Every structure is written in structure tokens, then in C-alpha cells.
């Protein structure tokens, strides 16, 4: 493959000296993009071209621009209000789009050759009016862009260049753009596989990473980078429609290609598509959980600091509470509270272990009704010391008791937990100082064990509730197959119930 050219399209007013240090925005962006491309792609494959002449407002669209557009494989456009007001910029945009629509190659590896970089927030309708070509508008509208601004707590978009604390975000965006460019350059033409083969290949490597509310955006982008760096295809690759019907149809189509969906739940409810009565965040989660045409595993995640008490918006409080109390179908879905790094490890682990088909239901034979004596005593580290008397008492009664390890990598701890849930006869969740959400997450994991390969039912599931007292403990609704025992040392109750 020969040298590929990238055309950097911008309005010259966006490169005028700017801010307290008189920095030139486009010049700074070009530098960051060049360095990121060098890191991602290496030398000798790409050259970046932009018109550095200081043009007057009435300058004509000239032959040099035509030649450079013809030579260019990728069009990076810096979008701003200045850009949308420029007839010259519109001409560049339209010419590149027309050229590649005529060739039939405007999209490469599911990505558009037109890379939208937002210096400021731009309304989708304003951008469509700017494009002004019926055949090009749909391609541009559904194309996801890269935002080089951030929104403050008031919802006002701010320039990352003016905030020294956002330098990392600026370079991350440049690296994201370089990664997308590399994907397009690496996508060599190849023979089209049969329809069934294509679907299987996409399903094996595709992850639906749900669009989030604004407070989860940076975490979503970090997870997307991790997945793309590992070679996974991240969906949705296009901008979701603004109307409820189109939004729902697009989400369903993307879920059809994915083997895993991941939903990051934050403190904000999120925007609501036109004509819908729920936010896009909620709609995506519901569509994934209701997706019954094929095996699709879902992870719904929140950071540890996001508790029900911290949620001020009533609709979001109800949504998160529903997730905490939901009894998901076996291993099909899980609600997790963890660090972002732990989420990354969990997502990769789920992708490496394809979803097993549910075993055919059949009557449980008497011989299969476990009479084993192994107990998995699940306790949060804060309750570990208080659970020791219970462990000792159960051991004295003849039970073999195991507890979660305190040390190990995230993947090692996840694997050990799964192995314990698959192999034990009785599950006991200790609830002392830990939160209700943690207790429910452990019960859900036990419920998912049949999907991981557990063939026999548990001999019993128990929630051993100890001090301190709390309203959550008094009002706790246990799953139908679990028994609540008050007092973590009630070993006689265990023995009687397991007879």
C-alpha cells in the first residue's frame, strides 16, 4: 500500500491566535494528531496535508485544493460555527464526499472516510443544512464524531485547550482519531464471505457498548479504547437517530451483531429520544435484556460510589433500584458495581468465554439432589473478621467451608469465585457492614451458575444477617430460593434447614 494522504479541512478563523497564550487551535490539533498518527501507524504510510495559506473570505476554490482532495483517502474536518459559515469549507466537504460516494467507498471497515472533529458542540440539524447534499446527509449524520470540548457542570461546552487539567483528554481524543485512521488504512479489500459466515464473524468479535449519560462519557471512551486496542469491534459505530422509532430500530440492529452488551449507569438519567418516555440509557438496557433471538450476554455496571442515596433524580433512582433488585435470567445478565479497571477485566473475561447454551430442562433425579457438605461463605472484606465465628461453627458441624480470597488479580478472583459457585453445595452470603447492593450482586452470581455449567441445584442458599441493624435489612425482600437467617452464628438453623 502506497503513501496515504489525510486532508485536514478547517476554517482559517479557527487558527487565529486564541486565549491568554495566543495559541492557534488548528496548529495545536495538527501537532497532536501528527504525533498520535506516528505512534499508532509509524513512518512512511501517512501524510497530513492542510492549506496553510491565509485566505481572504472571498478567495475562490482553486485547482490546488481540487488536486489535494483527489489525492486524499481520509478527510478530517474541524467543525465549528466558523466552519459552518464558510462557503469555502462547504465546497471542500461536498467535493470529498461526492468523490467517494461516486467510487462507492465512503465507508471503510464500518467507518466513514469523513472524520468529524468537533471544536464546539454543533447541532445535528445545523450540520445537515451545511452539507446540503441529499445523498451525503445520511452518511454524515449517522457518522460518530470526536469531541474536542467538554461540558462543565452547567452543561456549557468548554474548550479543552483553555483548561490545563484537560490536556490528557485532548491527547486521548487525538489518539482515538489516529486509531480510527489506522483501522481504515489497515482494511484491505477482501472477498466478501457468505452471509452466514459474515454474521458469525461479526458476532464473535462485536461488543455493544451502550451510549451513556454525559457523566459516564469519559469512562465509556476509556472502555472503548481498551476493547479496540484488543481488536474487538465496538458498536454502535454510527450516531443513533434522535426519534424513538429510529433509535430503537438502530439499537436492535446493533445488538443483533453483538455477543455482549455493556451498559455504564451513572448518576444522570440521560437524554430522551423524541417521542419516547424513557432515556436512551434505559431504552438500550431494556432492549438488551429483552433480546431473545440469540444468545446475548449483558453487563450493567455502576461505579462503587453510586449508591441509591446519592441519586437525586427520581427517575434514575427508580432505574438503579430496579437493577439492584432484578433477578436476571441465569448468566444472561449481571449488575456489577466495581472500579473501571475491574469492569475492563470482566468484559474481556466474558468475551473470552462464549455464552454456553442453556441446558435442556429435565426433572432432577433423587440421586442428583446434593447431600454434599461444602459451603461457600461469601463475605465482603469488611465482614471477614465477624464471619469467622460462623465459619468455625459450621466447620465443627462437619461442613467444609471456603471463603473468597483476599489477594489475586481481578481475573484470578473472578475465576475463583466462579469455581466456588460451581462446586459448592450451599451458598451463604454474610450481610454485616456490607451494602445491600453487594448482597444482591452475590445472590445474582449464584443464580447465574447454571449457565456457567452447574448441573445440580444448590442444597440451600442463605443470607446470614448480622449487626448493625439498618432499614435495608429490615425491609429486605429475599429471592424465592433464598432463606434469610438473623444472626450470623445461627448454625443450628442451618443444620435444621439442611436436613
mmCIF file of N, CA and C in Angstrom, residues 56-63 88:
data_model
loop_
_atom_site.group_PDB
_atom_site.id
_atom_site.type_symbol
_atom_site.label_atom_id
_atom_site.label_comp_id
_atom_site.label_asym_id
_atom_site.label_seq_id
_atom_site.Cartn_x
_atom_site.Cartn_y
_atom_site.Cartn_z
ATOM 1 N N UNK A 56 -8.321 35.072 2.065
ATOM 2 C CA UNK A 56 -9.355 36.080 2.297
ATOM 3 C C UNK A 56 -10.717 35.418 2.196
ATOM 4 N N UNK A 57 -11.721 36.075 2.727
ATOM 5 C CA UNK A 57 -13.054 35.484 2.742
ATOM 6 C C UNK A 57 -13.628 35.253 1.357
ATOM 7 N N UNK A 58 -13.163 36.017 0.352
ATOM 8 C CA UNK A 58 -13.719 35.872 -0.990
ATOM 9 C C UNK A 58 -12.822 35.042 -1.898
ATOM 10 N N UNK A 59 -11.847 34.315 -1.324
ATOM 11 C CA UNK A 59 -10.925 33.504 -2.124
ATOM 12 C C UNK A 59 -11.705 32.412 -2.854
ATOM 13 N N UNK A 60 -11.367 32.186 -4.095
ATOM 14 C CA UNK A 60 -12.056 31.178 -4.899
ATOM 15 C C UNK A 60 -11.499 29.786 -4.587
ATOM 16 N N UNK A 61 -12.360 28.797 -4.761
ATOM 17 C CA UNK A 61 -11.970 27.395 -4.598
ATOM 18 C C UNK A 61 -11.040 27.053 -5.760
ATOM 19 N N UNK A 62 -9.775 26.704 -5.493
ATOM 20 C CA UNK A 62 -8.805 26.640 -6.583
ATOM 21 C C UNK A 62 -8.407 25.217 -6.943
ATOM 22 N N UNK A 63 -7.578 25.121 -7.992
ATOM 23 C CA UNK A 63 -7.159 23.826 -8.518
ATOM 24 C C UNK A 63 -6.310 23.052 -7.517
ATOM 25 N N UNK A 88 -16.439 28.194 1.466
ATOM 26 C CA UNK A 88 -15.223 27.510 1.026
ATOM 27 C C UNK A 88 -15.116 26.134 1.699
#
